[in-house]
XYZ file of C-alpha atoms in Angstrom:
701
model
C 98.004 105.692 114.662
C 101.085 104.926 116.585
C 101.057 101.939 119.006
C 101.793 104.091 121.911
C 97.941 105.572 121.931
C 96.968 103.813 125.173
C 93.268 102.660 125.944
C 92.798 103.500 129.447
C 90.534 106.672 128.706
C 88.805 105.091 125.535
C 88.110 101.908 127.360
C 85.800 103.691 129.909
C 83.535 104.901 126.944
C 82.164 101.742 125.537
C 84.476 98.828 126.458
C 82.632 98.565 130.047
C 80.131 96.567 128.244
C 80.925 93.035 128.968
C 79.115 91.811 125.740
C 81.375 93.927 123.616
C 84.653 93.361 125.238
C 85.671 90.393 123.474
C 84.539 91.322 119.750
C 86.147 94.851 120.058
C 89.244 93.364 121.617
C 90.099 91.346 118.242
C 88.697 93.944 116.071
C 91.102 96.525 117.342
C 94.050 94.170 116.918
C 92.853 92.935 113.637
C 92.552 96.678 112.480
C 96.225 97.421 113.685
C 95.242 99.798 116.229
C 96.772 98.334 119.105
C 98.978 95.609 120.835
C 97.699 92.850 123.046
C 99.803 94.366 125.836
C 98.035 97.730 125.303
C 94.459 96.061 125.451
C 95.358 94.059 128.578
C 96.574 97.245 130.386
C 93.326 98.729 129.497
C 91.611 96.091 131.236
C 89.962 94.403 127.943
C 91.819 91.177 128.635
C 92.013 88.979 131.540
C 94.596 86.313 132.285
C 91.696 83.705 131.566
C 91.447 84.909 127.850
C 95.361 85.271 127.397
C 98.014 83.858 129.659
C 101.168 86.093 129.113
C 103.846 85.580 131.910
C 106.723 85.827 129.148
C 105.985 88.976 127.257
C 103.015 90.673 125.854
C 103.508 89.377 122.513
C 100.977 86.555 122.987
C 98.433 86.758 119.991
C 96.363 83.757 120.992
C 92.875 84.740 120.259
C 93.569 87.485 118.266
C 96.074 86.728 115.601
C 95.174 85.610 112.183
C 98.106 83.253 111.274
C 101.182 81.611 112.938
C 103.480 84.164 111.156
C 102.372 87.517 112.599
C 103.724 88.997 115.685
C 104.717 91.867 117.702
C 108.217 93.337 118.734
C 108.095 95.370 122.112
C 110.021 98.491 122.530
C 112.206 96.769 125.206
C 113.236 94.072 122.646
C 114.366 96.511 120.287
C 116.352 98.465 122.921
C 118.307 95.275 123.924
C 119.524 94.693 120.312
C 123.022 95.548 119.019
C 122.842 97.061 115.454
C 125.282 98.362 113.079
C 122.620 100.292 110.986
C 118.923 101.218 111.789
C 117.529 98.976 109.369
C 118.908 95.802 111.411
C 116.151 96.519 114.105
C 114.057 94.692 111.473
C 115.986 91.384 111.997
C 113.808 91.108 115.254
C 111.277 89.818 112.732
C 111.735 85.988 112.445
C 113.032 84.749 109.457
C 114.255 88.383 107.971
C 117.868 89.051 107.312
C 118.820 92.635 106.613
C 122.235 93.498 105.150
C 124.281 95.660 102.773
C 126.045 95.511 99.516
C 127.303 99.159 99.208
C 127.652 102.347 101.065
C 125.875 103.283 104.561
C 123.446 105.687 102.882
C 122.091 103.215 100.638
C 118.820 101.282 101.265
C 119.279 97.929 102.941
C 119.174 94.609 101.077
C 116.406 92.248 102.595
C 116.031 88.639 102.588
C 112.892 86.649 103.768
C 110.751 83.574 102.982
C 113.295 82.368 100.120
C 113.217 85.974 98.786
C 116.223 88.135 97.754
C 114.128 91.164 98.161
C 116.785 93.433 96.836
C 115.800 96.848 98.397
C 112.284 95.806 99.263
C 110.399 94.408 96.247
C 107.906 92.010 98.197
C 108.383 93.378 101.752
C 105.992 96.294 102.681
C 107.687 98.580 105.384
C 105.767 101.284 107.154
C 107.187 103.537 109.604
C 104.863 105.784 111.720
C 102.010 105.322 109.111
C 104.105 106.056 106.102
C 104.967 103.676 103.406
C 108.901 103.452 103.074
C 108.886 101.412 99.693
C 109.020 103.643 96.777
C 107.328 102.736 93.509
C 109.028 103.194 90.025
C 112.410 104.215 91.847
C 115.436 105.042 90.092
C 117.357 102.277 91.345
C 114.981 99.622 91.986
C 111.263 98.812 92.495
C 110.314 98.969 96.002
C 113.322 100.971 97.279
C 113.028 100.971 101.203
C 115.616 103.410 102.647
C 115.193 103.351 106.397
C 118.214 105.451 107.379
C 115.785 108.074 108.659
C 114.691 105.771 111.545
C 115.836 106.902 115.143
C 115.614 103.825 117.025
C 115.323 105.376 120.367
C 111.724 106.835 119.137
C 110.538 103.361 118.193
C 107.477 101.971 120.073
C 107.773 98.613 118.675
C 107.176 96.646 115.401
C 104.131 94.593 114.082
C 104.908 91.786 111.425
C 102.513 89.906 109.150
C 104.020 87.364 106.535
C 101.965 86.223 103.759
C 99.313 87.846 101.457
C 96.659 87.268 104.257
C 95.784 90.593 105.329
C 93.081 92.982 103.505
C 94.865 95.930 104.947
C 98.412 95.348 103.196
C 98.548 95.956 99.678
C 101.587 96.413 97.245
C 104.908 94.883 98.062
C 103.439 92.704 100.960
C 103.499 89.238 99.336
C 106.508 87.875 101.589
C 105.280 90.088 104.164
C 104.590 93.351 105.949
C 106.546 95.407 108.827
C 105.262 98.320 110.656
C 107.086 100.248 113.045
C 105.520 103.250 114.864
C 107.038 106.125 116.877
C 106.056 107.117 120.416
C 104.093 110.363 121.214
C 106.055 111.203 124.259
C 108.928 109.874 126.306
C 109.026 109.064 129.887
C 112.284 111.030 130.124
C 114.679 112.921 127.897
C 117.662 111.063 126.266
C 121.035 112.296 125.492
C 122.983 109.615 123.954
C 126.769 110.262 123.022
C 128.554 107.335 121.244
C 132.142 107.022 119.765
C 133.818 103.936 118.255
C 136.422 102.670 115.914
C 136.109 102.918 112.040
C 135.288 106.739 112.386
C 132.114 106.204 114.351
C 130.443 109.059 116.141
C 126.872 109.422 116.978
C 124.951 112.231 119.114
C 121.368 112.375 120.055
C 119.004 114.485 122.022
C 115.368 113.556 122.291
C 112.588 114.957 124.881
C 109.042 115.358 125.264
C 107.190 118.174 126.958
C 103.760 119.055 127.792
C 102.306 121.969 125.638
C 98.743 123.031 126.193
C 96.547 120.003 126.082
C 98.748 118.004 124.305
C 102.591 117.003 124.242
C 105.489 118.073 121.845
C 108.165 115.600 121.152
C 111.422 116.455 119.537
C 114.604 114.536 118.534
C 117.735 115.405 116.580
C 120.534 113.137 115.757
C 124.016 113.512 113.961
C 126.379 110.589 112.749
C 129.463 110.104 111.103
C 131.010 106.694 109.947
C 134.080 105.853 107.868
C 133.851 102.143 108.036
C 136.890 99.532 107.810
C 137.333 100.443 103.926
C 140.292 101.602 101.983
C 138.650 104.555 101.048
C 136.722 106.101 103.945
C 133.197 105.922 103.732
C 132.984 109.443 104.940
C 129.043 108.771 105.859
C 127.550 111.706 107.407
C 123.672 112.031 108.152
C 121.337 114.164 110.210
C 118.071 113.078 111.379
C 115.250 115.255 112.969
C 111.690 114.797 114.317
C 109.234 117.161 115.776
C 105.776 115.889 116.729
C 102.704 117.315 118.668
C 100.226 114.930 119.983
C 96.926 115.203 121.780
C 94.640 112.689 123.674
C 91.336 113.802 124.734
C 90.057 110.271 125.398
C 87.969 109.231 122.743
C 89.627 111.236 119.995
C 93.531 111.708 119.719
C 95.685 112.789 116.953
C 99.311 113.750 116.205
C 101.034 115.891 113.644
C 104.722 114.998 112.669
C 107.463 116.543 110.765
C 110.714 114.712 109.719
C 113.797 115.307 108.217
C 116.847 113.334 107.021
C 119.995 113.869 104.898
C 122.918 111.717 104.136
C 125.924 111.717 102.033
C 128.632 108.779 101.417
C 131.288 107.216 99.611
C 130.474 103.307 98.594
C 132.738 100.382 98.447
C 130.546 98.200 96.276
C 130.981 94.494 95.422
C 134.159 93.559 94.074
C 135.212 90.569 91.925
C 136.583 87.331 93.554
C 139.382 87.200 90.913
C 140.385 90.852 91.629
C 140.990 89.878 95.237
C 142.764 86.572 94.381
C 145.205 88.368 91.996
C 145.776 91.273 94.250
C 144.625 93.865 92.040
C 142.163 94.875 94.697
C 142.333 94.361 98.492
C 139.375 92.775 100.372
C 138.201 96.094 101.675
C 139.172 97.846 98.559
C 137.064 99.237 95.691
C 137.348 98.984 91.857
C 135.910 102.444 91.319
C 136.478 104.827 94.464
C 134.357 107.577 93.203
C 130.899 105.503 93.838
C 128.661 106.789 96.496
C 125.757 108.907 96.712
C 123.502 111.341 98.632
C 119.809 111.522 99.515
C 117.437 113.369 101.587
C 113.897 112.976 102.995
C 111.566 115.350 104.294
C 107.860 114.256 105.506
C 104.858 115.800 106.999
C 102.302 113.330 108.475
C 99.192 113.573 110.562
C 96.900 110.757 112.180
C 93.827 110.998 113.958
C 91.874 108.126 115.715
C 88.385 108.656 117.045
C 86.590 105.969 119.268
C 82.525 105.915 119.744
C 79.919 103.339 120.458
C 79.889 102.957 116.588
C 83.731 101.632 116.572
C 86.970 103.253 115.622
C 87.644 105.357 112.768
C 91.456 106.245 111.897
C 92.739 108.525 109.529
C 96.228 109.290 108.491
C 97.744 111.433 105.696
C 101.165 112.176 104.735
C 103.511 113.736 102.171
C 107.255 113.174 101.414
C 109.785 114.646 99.374
C 112.908 112.676 98.783
C 115.843 112.916 96.591
C 118.473 110.089 95.763
C 121.666 110.605 93.559
C 123.486 107.294 93.305
C 126.606 106.316 91.612
C 127.628 102.933 90.957
C 130.097 100.777 89.008
C 129.283 96.979 88.805
C 130.912 95.868 85.798
C 133.950 98.333 85.877
C 135.211 98.482 82.028
C 132.922 96.081 80.393
C 130.937 98.530 78.442
C 133.266 101.444 78.130
C 136.997 100.485 78.248
C 138.187 104.380 78.324
C 135.776 106.012 80.815
C 134.674 102.813 82.773
C 130.802 101.893 83.522
C 129.972 103.998 86.291
C 126.432 105.181 86.044
C 124.288 107.519 88.060
C 120.703 106.772 88.959
C 118.514 109.653 89.901
C 115.317 109.764 91.676
C 113.150 112.800 92.963
C 109.636 112.678 94.120
C 106.715 113.639 95.908
C 104.564 111.055 97.617
C 101.266 111.856 99.139
C 98.890 109.414 100.732
C 95.555 109.020 102.656
C 94.554 106.215 104.682
C 91.095 105.727 106.172
C 89.464 102.811 107.948
C 86.780 102.135 110.198
C 86.407 98.903 112.700
C 82.941 98.216 114.008
C 81.008 95.350 115.606
C 77.482 93.960 114.614
C 75.578 91.535 116.680
C 73.510 88.800 114.456
C 71.867 85.788 116.327
C 74.201 86.146 119.073
C 77.432 86.445 117.038
C 79.580 89.305 117.115
C 80.574 89.929 113.469
C 83.766 92.223 113.700
C 84.386 94.244 110.524
C 86.958 96.846 109.263
C 86.605 98.618 105.990
C 89.134 100.858 104.537
C 90.381 102.897 101.473
C 94.139 103.986 100.586
C 94.959 106.577 98.054
C 98.606 107.323 96.962
C 100.065 109.581 94.180
C 103.439 109.938 93.354
C 105.225 112.487 91.255
C 108.623 111.340 90.078
C 111.454 112.575 88.026
C 114.070 109.792 87.823
C 117.040 109.196 85.403
C 119.959 107.065 84.358
C 123.234 108.803 83.150
C 126.637 107.517 82.210
C 129.320 109.211 84.570
C 132.980 108.983 85.141
C 133.909 110.103 88.790
C 130.377 111.523 89.273
C 130.646 113.799 86.515
C 127.779 113.177 83.523
C 129.217 111.834 80.105
C 125.752 111.073 78.660
C 122.114 110.508 79.351
C 120.492 106.978 78.742
C 117.258 108.021 79.702
C 115.176 110.602 81.857
C 111.346 110.193 82.916
C 108.834 111.930 84.262
C 106.165 109.636 85.982
C 102.578 110.052 87.653
C 101.547 106.934 89.450
C 98.187 106.910 91.187
C 96.615 104.139 93.062
C 93.468 103.314 95.107
C 93.136 100.501 97.501
C 89.901 99.212 98.730
C 89.484 96.469 101.462
C 86.933 94.766 103.709
C 87.733 92.167 106.557
C 85.145 90.394 108.626
C 85.915 88.180 111.621
C 83.375 86.011 113.450
C 83.766 83.638 116.404
C 81.158 80.957 115.124
C 81.959 78.463 117.991
C 84.028 78.723 121.190
C 87.064 77.186 119.498
C 86.677 78.164 116.079
C 86.603 81.412 114.253
C 87.054 82.783 110.655
C 88.621 85.840 108.934
C 87.436 86.657 105.603
C 88.458 89.489 103.573
C 88.836 91.152 100.225
C 91.023 93.634 98.686
C 91.019 95.678 95.233
C 93.515 97.785 93.918
C 93.383 100.245 90.869
C 96.605 101.685 89.451
C 97.153 104.457 86.922
C 100.505 104.993 85.273
C 101.522 107.853 83.019
C 105.259 107.995 81.700
C 106.924 110.839 79.797
C 109.988 109.869 78.647
C 112.920 111.817 76.872
C 112.321 108.913 74.049
C 108.635 109.235 72.987
C 108.587 105.454 72.007
C 108.842 104.941 75.697
C 106.071 107.029 76.844
C 102.786 106.383 77.228
C 99.690 105.623 79.884
C 98.574 102.296 81.448
C 95.685 101.222 83.670
C 95.318 97.906 85.827
C 93.609 96.650 88.526
C 93.452 93.382 90.789
C 91.185 92.020 93.385
C 92.394 89.216 96.036
C 90.552 87.336 98.444
C 91.720 86.280 101.994
C 90.471 83.610 104.128
C 91.817 82.382 107.636
C 90.479 79.633 109.818
C 91.699 79.454 113.331
C 90.855 76.675 115.820
C 91.208 76.556 119.462
C 93.009 77.337 121.669
C 93.489 73.839 123.226
C 96.276 73.727 125.974
C 97.011 77.101 125.268
C 97.775 76.337 121.691
C 95.836 77.897 118.648
C 95.969 76.470 115.000
C 95.868 78.321 111.617
C 94.841 77.749 108.322
C 95.487 80.486 105.734
C 94.981 81.549 102.031
C 95.100 84.647 100.349
C 96.168 86.534 97.343
C 98.496 89.579 96.892
C 100.599 91.381 94.372
C 103.280 93.815 93.762
C 103.356 96.467 91.129
C 106.019 96.886 88.581
C 108.116 99.941 87.502
C 105.943 102.139 85.547
C 108.595 102.717 82.679
C 108.403 98.943 82.262
C 104.676 99.058 81.326
C 104.939 101.396 78.548
C 108.663 100.790 77.328
C 108.985 99.579 73.689
C 112.965 100.453 73.314
C 115.757 99.384 75.205
C 117.421 102.982 76.134
C 120.911 101.721 75.985
C 121.063 99.351 73.151
C 118.205 100.494 71.100
C 116.671 97.039 70.563
C 113.160 96.346 70.886
C 111.808 95.133 74.389
C 108.532 93.840 75.510
C 106.477 95.566 78.199
C 105.575 94.096 81.744
C 102.453 93.470 83.438
C 101.685 96.409 85.794
C 100.642 94.356 88.728
C 102.015 90.869 89.552
C 99.801 88.500 91.465
C 100.750 86.235 94.197
C 99.052 83.312 95.962
C 99.825 82.083 99.465
C 98.975 79.168 101.712
C 99.995 78.365 105.020
C 99.320 75.975 108.095
C 100.657 76.835 111.458
C 100.274 77.040 115.277
C 100.934 79.168 118.138
C 101.599 77.957 121.736
C 102.212 79.405 125.209
C 101.866 75.715 126.784
C 105.041 76.298 128.499
C 105.148 78.978 131.050
C 107.333 82.052 129.710
C 107.333 80.389 126.275
C 105.507 81.940 123.441
C 106.361 79.846 120.127
C 105.123 79.762 116.699
C 105.460 77.087 113.771
C 104.333 77.782 110.084
C 104.473 75.678 106.857
C 103.810 78.024 103.879
C 103.762 78.198 100.149
C 103.983 81.217 98.053
C 103.312 81.385 94.200
C 104.446 84.483 92.031
C 103.283 85.263 88.684
C 106.477 86.863 87.983
C 109.712 87.356 89.893
C 111.615 90.414 90.338
C 115.521 89.951 90.120
C 118.392 91.991 90.538
C 120.774 92.662 87.386
C 124.161 93.235 88.264
C 125.309 94.799 85.135
C 122.499 97.290 85.131
C 121.975 97.984 88.699
C 118.333 97.544 88.771
C 115.417 94.877 89.103
C 113.813 93.257 86.202
C 110.656 91.059 85.760
C 111.666 87.600 85.368
C 109.879 84.066 85.579
C 106.936 82.847 87.691
C 108.085 81.032 90.933
C 106.943 79.044 93.810
C 108.445 78.909 97.266
C 107.609 76.288 100.086
C 109.024 76.471 103.415
C 108.852 76.086 107.231
C 109.476 78.921 109.720
C 109.828 78.283 113.717
C 110.236 80.952 116.150
C 110.233 81.110 119.957
C 110.323 83.902 122.745
C 111.279 82.534 126.054
C 111.398 84.474 129.357
C 111.697 82.318 132.406
C 112.104 85.363 134.846
C 112.540 88.867 134.925
C 116.151 89.104 133.907
C 116.604 86.627 131.081
C 115.121 86.753 127.459
C 116.058 84.258 124.649
C 114.556 84.871 121.343
C 115.119 82.316 118.189
C 114.343 81.726 114.841
C 114.872 79.480 111.987
C 113.378 79.402 108.575
C 114.123 77.071 105.642
C 112.809 77.462 102.196
C 112.993 76.016 98.871
C 112.597 78.602 96.003
C 112.181 77.599 92.436
C 111.038 79.039 88.908
C 108.059 77.186 87.855
C 108.852 77.395 83.848
C 111.216 75.052 82.157
C 114.426 76.736 81.182
C 117.648 75.119 79.929
C 119.607 77.490 82.067
C 117.785 75.977 85.160
C 115.110 76.905 87.717
C 116.916 77.889 90.696
C 116.199 81.527 91.766
C 119.550 83.678 92.049
C 119.947 84.969 95.555
C 117.135 83.163 97.271
C 118.207 81.913 100.778
C 117.584 78.281 101.703
C 118.106 78.631 105.540
C 118.412 81.617 107.779
C 118.300 81.709 111.455
C 118.846 84.093 114.492
C 119.594 83.975 118.317
C 119.169 86.684 120.756
C 119.883 86.595 124.382
C 119.663 89.490 126.669
C 120.107 89.809 130.523
C 118.642 92.839 132.422
C 117.518 93.465 136.063
C 120.440 92.051 137.613
C 121.820 94.974 139.670
C 123.895 97.576 137.578
C 124.890 95.222 134.868
C 123.029 94.410 131.661
C 123.979 92.775 128.138
C 122.843 91.070 125.152
C 124.232 88.960 122.261
C 122.946 88.060 118.733
C 124.020 85.294 116.658
C 122.966 85.272 112.910
C 123.148 82.450 110.421
C 122.557 83.527 106.775
C 122.536 80.273 104.569
C 123.928 79.562 101.256
C 122.208 80.968 98.102
C 122.470 79.835 94.383
C 124.040 82.502 92.369
C 123.011 81.267 88.964
C 119.834 79.220 87.935
C 121.519 75.776 87.546
C 123.040 76.175 91.176
C 126.410 75.358 89.986
C 127.558 78.423 92.042
C 126.595 79.289 95.331
C 127.584 81.614 98.013
C 128.972 80.590 101.329
C 127.148 80.668 104.541
C 127.553 83.484 106.842
C 127.490 83.505 110.734
C 128.100 86.673 112.691
C 127.929 87.594 116.542
C 126.992 91.092 117.945
C 127.004 91.999 121.248
C 126.969 94.662 124.208
C 127.508 94.707 128.115
C 126.407 97.672 129.992
C 126.498 99.208 133.519
C 123.748 101.369 135.002
C 126.066 104.285 136.965
C 122.790 105.309 138.630
C 118.833 105.639 137.751
C 119.758 108.199 134.964
C 122.978 107.268 133.638
C 124.322 104.310 131.825
C 127.111 103.259 129.672
C 127.576 100.425 127.482
C 130.212 98.791 125.110
C 129.172 97.315 121.873
C 131.125 95.098 119.744
C 130.137 93.944 115.965
C 131.405 90.761 114.359
C 132.727 89.720 117.485
C 134.508 86.660 115.923
C 135.991 88.939 113.217
C 134.443 86.538 110.408
C 135.819 87.167 107.217
C 132.630 86.404 105.303
C 130.378 87.849 102.715
C 127.488 90.232 103.558
C 126.342 89.274 99.983
C 127.357 87.710 96.827
C 126.250 87.858 93.061
C 127.632 86.123 89.831
C 127.729 87.994 86.624
C 130.158 89.402 84.043
C 132.538 92.099 84.539
C 135.817 93.414 83.027
C 138.866 94.563 84.852
C 141.543 96.521 82.959
C 143.604 94.563 80.950
C 141.021 91.828 80.551
C 139.515 90.548 77.310
C 136.717 92.766 75.755
C 134.134 90.186 76.644
C 134.979 90.300 80.306
C 134.601 87.354 82.811
C 131.866 85.762 84.459
C 132.613 85.706 88.371
C 131.518 85.945 91.762
C 131.115 89.357 93.180
C 131.096 89.994 96.859
C 130.718 92.678 99.489
C 132.513 91.724 102.603
C 131.123 91.910 106.173
C 132.508 94.590 108.016
C 135.571 93.932 110.310
C 135.377 93.668 114.174
C 134.636 96.913 115.670
C 133.888 98.438 119.216
C 131.806 101.290 120.349
C 130.926 102.962 123.451
C 127.827 104.911 124.230
C 126.932 106.900 127.242
C 123.138 107.432 127.790
C 121.938 110.009 130.173
C 118.076 110.554 131.080
C 116.865 114.098 132.043
């Protein structure tokens, strides 16, 4: 259920009993029902329990680890983002970038992972899993272009495999974004800018009978700084009905998104140096794609003296046709190496959980149990193409993938300064693949059970200490679990394990010892039984060696007064393969250091503004670390003026310093016209968009 569901009415039902207050408060947060700010507003918390001067993100007394947190709606509004997915960069240690056209899913980096398009980062929007299993382009594909930022109520993030309610793709972390049920005022937003940017949005909510109707519609165009215009066109729509009767509340939501684009994919460094292609040019200007996503979802939450029951159900239909050419003329010197990846699917899911409290021997045992079902009906294919016209079919597959997840989590405050959170999760997967090559068809079943344990000490001097252990997993592409013949070469190939285990360890602290400051520090280790790596010449991910990551993360949010906020985070990680290989043990694309600094000013008369600095550190591009990417530093910002209470204008700038840096780098073999048939191993990069300005006029009604 989304975080905007307030507790004032429900609190009168059963939270007036003092002996239940402390236990129910933590159970609600651990179940993911609400944010600490919401609970405090309902009168469940007092300032003696959690002192929050800076913001409502303090989770002392409620969090399981030092690396979980919340990002409030106000913080999202203060960010200057080039694309919707960059809102997730409010999560400490997370980098979001793009190596292709705007309509393609973003590339994610966190905790020493190049997560490609979402392999080990679980993203949920309004109760719906965004990551797509057995996707035509790459496992865990998480396309967030359907997000309308103005509707977001905030973010919750949980890093590491320590949370029983988080399943597939969550080894590095999980991020949840929810939408509001109603807006305080209507929103009209019109923006224009350089590089062919134009965006229009209308959003409004109305009372309708005993509930509320919320609607929003967005149109956007963007060409980018590229030699060939990106010609990105998208529409977004949301329609929601919600009702709150106190103990029971629900919403029903329909969403629709469509986009089409031209793509300037990564280009070879030697091509730029020789003048064959300009820095903002493309080797194959016919690359690009189109996609759409339509969903229908419903969520219900009921509170009683027996606890809180939450149900959400949804179905999604999505369609993607992606055209890419990463090796140019290596495989086919005549027609080129462009290929198309097609993915059409219906994704349906049901999530049910119940949170309750039992009292035994004067102790409150706070429990949450849940079950999660998901069904995917998928048709995908890999085609050889030239200028988006099909030349041949490498493979086509029809996939049925079903899963069931069962979990239980229990929290006990044993002593005034010591509590535990213990959990267990079991997942069961069924794969059925019907391939155009019968040798690659088949069925597979796999299951995995993972324990979770958190020990929490304190708080002392407004500081709490955490020790965490947990197991997690990611699923592999269903096609890899049944494959026996490489569809392109015809060579025999080994199957992959359906489910891959991860094991995490963490120690950290969270403090509010300085007035106005919320800070956390975490030391972590994550072992993965098999790495998922992006393969440049195939345009997909494949299972690789086991790996280990060790690192440290620090984050701080400081609000000394009501007009200034400072948000800073930095993460340093060592990522290595754990098997012996003459090629080396560095993990290609794994970032060593990432950091961000965001400063926002508001409530100073009519003016407001913000600025964000982002550091994306060097990454090894091959296993022996002899080739590395450069680091990247960018600055975005905005300054605005409130014309009156209902009208404001803002000027946004992206890449303020006009940095000639790379958004992402790879190292692999490709072939340009006239080169030897074997091609050349080279660094390939996608440049950061050049400096651009936008003007936004926002009216409330």
